[in-house]
GROMACS .gro file of C-alpha atoms in nm:
model
  244
    1MET     CA    1  -0.950   0.832  -1.369
    2ALA     CA    2  -1.007   0.482  -1.241
    3ASP     CA    3  -1.359   0.390  -1.134
    4TYR     CA    4  -1.313   0.444  -0.762
    5SER     CA    5  -1.626   0.472  -0.550
    6GLU     CA    6  -1.752   0.815  -0.450
    7LYS     CA    7  -1.713   0.710  -0.087
    8THR     CA    8  -1.346   0.628  -0.140
    9LEU     CA    9  -1.272   0.951  -0.324
   10SER     CA   10  -1.448   1.154  -0.057
   11TYR     CA   11  -1.246   0.983   0.215
   12LEU     CA   12  -0.916   1.045   0.038
   13LYS     CA   13  -1.003   1.408  -0.028
   14VAL     CA   14  -1.056   1.465   0.343
   15HIS     CA   15  -0.789   1.238   0.491
   16TYR     CA   16  -0.506   1.218   0.238
   17ARG     CA   17  -0.297   1.467   0.439
   18GLU     CA   18  -0.340   1.259   0.752
   19LEU     CA   19  -0.245   0.940   0.568
   20PHE     CA   20   0.065   1.105   0.427
   21ARG     CA   21   0.175   1.232   0.769
   22VAL     CA   22   0.150   0.879   0.907
   23ALA     CA   23   0.367   0.747   0.623
   24TYR     CA   24   0.607   1.039   0.668
   25ALA     CA   25   0.645   0.983   1.043
   26ILE     CA   26   0.715   0.612   0.999
   27THR     CA   27   0.955   0.634   0.704
   28GLY     CA   28   1.117   0.953   0.830
   29ASN     CA   29   1.160   1.085   0.474
   30ALA     CA   30   0.914   1.274   0.251
   31GLU     CA   31   1.006   1.094  -0.073
   32LEU     CA   32   0.982   0.751   0.086
   33ALA     CA   33   0.652   0.854   0.243
   34GLU     CA   34   0.506   0.945  -0.096
   35VAL     CA   35   0.614   0.611  -0.244
   36ALA     CA   36   0.466   0.433   0.057
   37LEU     CA   37   0.140   0.626   0.025
   38ILE     CA   38   0.098   0.537  -0.342
   39LYS     CA   39   0.164   0.168  -0.276
   40ALA     CA   40  -0.071   0.174   0.021
   41LEU     CA   41  -0.352   0.332  -0.180
   42ASN     CA   42  -0.310   0.073  -0.456
   43THR     CA   43  -0.350  -0.195  -0.190
   44ALA     CA   44  -0.639  -0.032  -0.008
   45LEU     CA   45  -0.830   0.068  -0.322
   46SER     CA   46  -0.822  -0.289  -0.454
   47ALA     CA   47  -0.914  -0.446  -0.120
   48SER     CA   48  -1.262  -0.589  -0.088
   49GLU     CA   49  -1.490  -0.430   0.166
   50GLY     CA   50  -1.510  -0.615   0.496
   51LYS     CA   51  -1.592  -0.550   0.856
   52ALA     CA   52  -1.302  -0.306   0.898
   53SER     CA   53  -1.381   0.062   0.852
   54MET     CA   54  -1.232   0.256   0.562
   55ARG     CA   55  -1.005   0.438   0.807
   56GLU     CA   56  -0.872   0.108   0.942
   57VAL     CA   57  -0.813  -0.030   0.593
   58PHE     CA   58  -0.625   0.277   0.474
   59MET     CA   59  -0.429   0.329   0.796
   60ARG     CA   60  -0.319  -0.035   0.806
   61ALA     CA   61  -0.217  -0.025   0.441
   62VAL     CA   62  -0.023   0.299   0.491
   63ALA     CA   63   0.158   0.170   0.800
   64ASP     CA   64   0.252  -0.161   0.633
   65SER     CA   65   0.374   0.015   0.320
   66ALA     CA   66   0.565   0.277   0.519
   67PHE     CA   67   0.751   0.013   0.717
   68SER     CA   68   0.847  -0.162   0.394
   69GLN     CA   69   0.999   0.167   0.268
   70HIS     CA   70   1.168   0.251   0.599
   71SER     CA   71   1.462   0.022   0.522
   72HIS     CA   72   1.567   0.261   0.241
   73LEU     CA   73   1.626   0.546   0.487
   74ASP     CA   74   1.989   0.663   0.480
   75ASP     CA   75   2.181   0.987   0.527
   76ASP     CA   76   2.286   1.027   0.163
   77THR     CA   77   1.989   0.936  -0.055
   78TYR     CA   78   1.689   0.947   0.177
   79PRO     CA   79   1.784   1.140   0.492
   80LEU     CA   80   1.566   1.165   0.800
   81ASN     CA   81   1.378   1.492   0.746
   82PHE     CA   82   1.051   1.442   0.932
   83SER     CA   83   0.961   1.709   1.184
   84CYS     CA   84   0.658   1.777   1.400
   85PHE     CA   85   0.539   1.990   1.692
   86GLU     CA   86   0.805   2.249   1.608
   87ILE     CA   87   0.566   2.545   1.599
   88ALA     CA   88   0.356   2.658   1.894
   89GLU     CA   89   0.080   2.915   1.885
   90GLU     CA   90   0.072   3.194   2.138
   91SER     CA   91  -0.080   3.105   2.475
   92ASP     CA   92  -0.051   2.735   2.389
   93ASP     CA   93   0.133   2.589   2.686
   94ILE     CA   94   0.111   2.234   2.556
   95GLY     CA   95   0.244   2.335   2.215
   96ALA     CA   96   0.523   2.531   2.379
   97TRP     CA   97   0.621   2.228   2.586
   98LEU     CA   98   0.618   2.004   2.278
   99SER     CA   99   0.825   2.242   2.065
  100ALA     CA  100   1.087   2.258   2.342
  101GLN     CA  101   1.150   1.882   2.326
  102LYS     CA  102   1.422   1.722   2.117
  103SER     CA  103   1.321   1.628   1.763
  104GLU     CA  104   1.358   1.255   1.828
  105ILE     CA  105   1.130   1.280   2.132
  106ARG     CA  106   0.871   1.477   1.935
  107ARG     CA  107   0.874   1.211   1.663
  108ILE     CA  108   0.823   0.931   1.915
  109LEU     CA  109   0.533   1.120   2.072
  110PHE     CA  110   0.380   1.168   1.728
  111LEU     CA  111   0.423   0.801   1.641
  112ARG     CA  112   0.257   0.702   1.966
  113PHE     CA  113  -0.030   0.949   1.988
  114GLY     CA  114  -0.072   1.051   1.623
  115CYS     CA  115  -0.005   0.727   1.438
  116ARG     CA  116  -0.117   0.520   1.738
  117LEU     CA  117   0.173   0.280   1.713
  118GLY     CA  118   0.269   0.039   1.988
  119LEU     CA  119   0.613   0.020   2.142
  120SER     CA  120   0.734  -0.253   1.907
  121SER     CA  121   0.630  -0.053   1.600
  122ILE     CA  122   0.789   0.264   1.740
  123SER     CA  123   1.108   0.066   1.795
  124ARG     CA  124   1.096  -0.054   1.435
  125ALA     CA  125   1.039   0.296   1.296
  126THR     CA  126   1.306   0.470   1.503
  127GLY     CA  127   1.571   0.200   1.534
  128ILE     CA  128   1.578   0.212   1.913
  129SER     CA  129   1.487  -0.076   2.139
  130ARG     CA  130   1.136  -0.131   2.268
  131GLN     CA  131   1.255  -0.059   2.622
  132GLU     CA  132   1.420   0.265   2.512
  133ALA     CA  133   1.097   0.378   2.349
  134LYS     CA  134   0.907   0.297   2.666
  135ASN     CA  135   1.159   0.487   2.879
  136ILE     CA  136   1.140   0.794   2.655
  137LEU     CA  137   0.760   0.802   2.673
  138THR     CA  138   0.765   0.752   3.050
  139GLN     CA  139   1.021   1.030   3.098
  140ALA     CA  140   0.828   1.261   2.866
  141GLN     CA  141   0.512   1.208   3.067
  142ALA     CA  142   0.698   1.280   3.391
  143ASN     CA  143   0.845   1.601   3.249
  144PHE     CA  144   0.506   1.708   3.115
  145SER     CA  145   0.340   1.647   3.452
  146ARG     CA  146   0.599   1.859   3.628
  147ALA     CA  147   0.550   2.144   3.382
  148LEU     CA  148   0.173   2.121   3.338
  149SER     CA  149   0.046   1.923   3.634
  150ASP     CA  150  -0.321   2.009   3.585
  151ILE     CA  151  -0.343   1.876   3.227
  152PRO     CA  152  -0.387   1.503   3.140
  153PHE     CA  153  -0.079   1.398   2.941
  154ASP     CA  154  -0.231   1.139   2.705
  155ARG     CA  155  -0.530   1.348   2.604
  156ALA     CA  156  -0.326   1.665   2.560
  157ILE     CA  157  -0.063   1.503   2.336
  158ALA     CA  158  -0.327   1.312   2.138
  159ASP     CA  159  -0.521   1.634   2.070
  160HIS     CA  160  -0.209   1.815   1.951
  161ALA     CA  161  -0.105   1.515   1.742
  162ARG     CA  162  -0.444   1.529   1.571
  163GLN     CA  163  -0.390   1.897   1.493
  164GLU     CA  164  -0.042   1.815   1.366
  165MET     CA  165  -0.190   1.557   1.129
  166LEU     CA  166  -0.409   1.820   0.966
  167ARG     CA  167  -0.157   2.100   0.929
  168THR     CA  168  -0.178   2.271   0.593
  169ASP     CA  169   0.150   2.461   0.621
  170VAL     CA  170   0.363   2.149   0.572
  171TYR     CA  171   0.422   1.952   0.254
  172ALA     CA  172   0.172   1.690   0.142
  173PRO     CA  173   0.131   1.555  -0.213
  174ASP     CA  174  -0.170   1.656  -0.419
  175PRO     CA  175  -0.441   1.388  -0.387
  176GLY     CA  176  -0.527   1.414  -0.757
  177SER     CA  177  -0.170   1.339  -0.864
  178ILE     CA  178  -0.154   1.051  -0.617
  179LEU     CA  179  -0.470   0.893  -0.761
  180ARG     CA  180  -0.346   0.943  -1.118
  181THR     CA  181  -0.024   0.765  -1.023
  182CYS     CA  182  -0.225   0.482  -0.867
  183GLU     CA  183  -0.423   0.450  -1.189
  184ALA     CA  184  -0.107   0.450  -1.401
  185ASN     CA  185   0.048   0.183  -1.182
  186SER     CA  186  -0.257  -0.038  -1.222
  187ARG     CA  187  -0.252  -0.029  -1.604
  188PRO     CA  188   0.057  -0.247  -1.665
  189ALA     CA  189  -0.084  -0.519  -1.445
  190GLU     CA  190  -0.414  -0.507  -1.633
  191LYS     CA  191  -0.237  -0.528  -1.970
  192SER     CA  192  -0.025  -0.811  -1.843
  193ARG     CA  193  -0.332  -1.006  -1.738
  194ILE     CA  194  -0.486  -0.955  -2.083
  195SER     CA  195  -0.167  -1.067  -2.258
  196VAL     CA  196  -0.138  -1.379  -2.046
  197SER     CA  197  -0.502  -1.464  -2.117
  198ARG     CA  198  -0.448  -1.431  -2.491
  199ILE     CA  199  -0.133  -1.640  -2.479
  200LEU     CA  200  -0.314  -1.914  -2.288
  201ARG     CA  201  -0.596  -1.919  -2.542
  202THR     CA  202  -0.344  -1.941  -2.826
  203VAL     CA  203  -0.153  -2.225  -2.660
  204ILE     CA  204  -0.475  -2.416  -2.593
  205GLY     CA  205  -0.579  -2.369  -2.955
  206VAL     CA  206  -0.244  -2.500  -3.084
  207LEU     CA  207  -0.257  -2.798  -2.850
  208PHE     CA  208  -0.611  -2.878  -2.962
  209ALA     CA  209  -0.502  -2.866  -3.326
  210LEU     CA  210  -0.208  -3.096  -3.252
  211VAL     CA  211  -0.436  -3.343  -3.073
  212LEU     CA  212  -0.670  -3.349  -3.373
  213ALA     CA  213  -0.375  -3.404  -3.606
  214VAL     CA  214  -0.243  -3.692  -3.396
  215MET     CA  215  -0.591  -3.849  -3.382
  216PHE     CA  216  -0.618  -3.821  -3.760
  217TRP     CA  217  -0.285  -3.993  -3.817
  218LEU     CA  218  -0.371  -4.266  -3.566
  219PHE     CA  219  -0.705  -4.314  -3.735
  220ALA     CA  220  -0.531  -4.339  -4.071
  221ALA     CA  221  -0.274  -4.583  -3.935
  222VAL     CA  222  -0.537  -4.811  -3.781
  223THR     CA  223  -0.757  -4.817  -4.091
  224GLY     CA  224  -0.468  -4.831  -4.335
  225THR     CA  225  -0.570  -4.510  -4.512
  226LYS     CA  226  -0.300  -4.292  -4.659
  227PRO     CA  227  -0.337  -3.933  -4.539
  228ASN     CA  228  -0.257  -3.783  -4.883
  229SER     CA  229  -0.521  -3.986  -5.067
  230ALA     CA  230  -0.788  -3.987  -4.800
  231ALA     CA  231  -0.968  -3.683  -4.937
  232ALA     CA  232  -0.945  -3.791  -5.304
  233THR     CA  233  -1.035  -4.162  -5.270
  234PRO     CA  234  -1.229  -4.209  -4.949
  235SER     CA  235  -1.267  -4.567  -4.832
  236PRO     CA  236  -1.615  -4.685  -4.735
  237ALA     CA  237  -1.485  -4.859  -4.424
  238PRO     CA  238  -1.337  -4.550  -4.255
  239ILE     CA  239  -1.648  -4.344  -4.332
  240GLU     CA  240  -1.871  -4.612  -4.189
  241ILE     CA  241  -1.660  -4.631  -3.870
  242PHE     CA  242  -1.654  -4.249  -3.839
  243LEU     CA  243  -2.034  -4.233  -3.858
  244GLN     CA  244  -2.061  -4.481  -3.575
   0.00000   0.00000   0.00000
């Protein structure tokens, strides 16, 4: 296993499911989400520590990677199969309201309150316009207020989105296999860097040898010494000049 810090491994062990759900919600497809997560972890694990928290670093990397994979979404190869808020526990009025909404509305609510995306990012993930996304959220809030007037909409949906992030009854890749894949992906790059370094050293060595050879021939030409006989019958003049 690569030499990741204990802090990083601990974070991934606790939050890998949450990170995957973010990637899944944005890409809309489980396979694309897994690819996005692996790429995001490679980016985040190699990033130098800065002022941003580990959560911010990983979440930003996952979102960026997920959006890059989103373009591959299609009905034949990578169909839209993300779902959320489809199960409500007994006596959970908020969950019941959420599960009664259309799947596209539930996804938009999850993107907004779970992934914390803005309208432009929601538009990019869903393919609808920014204004359409805004209208859907506004209408959802109005419907929620009519059904559950005594409950704050934003807080209620955010709390349920958090619970949705941590669900253990939905698919999420094994964190160990994800890290092993990250390690495997990093090896070719490392070998490539070593090979390039060796090639550069070889080229420099050859060039240095050529320069020495050219200098020798120039020296021989200036002093009138024949290269083939220089070693056998050295001339005093060239030796004297060389010692200077």
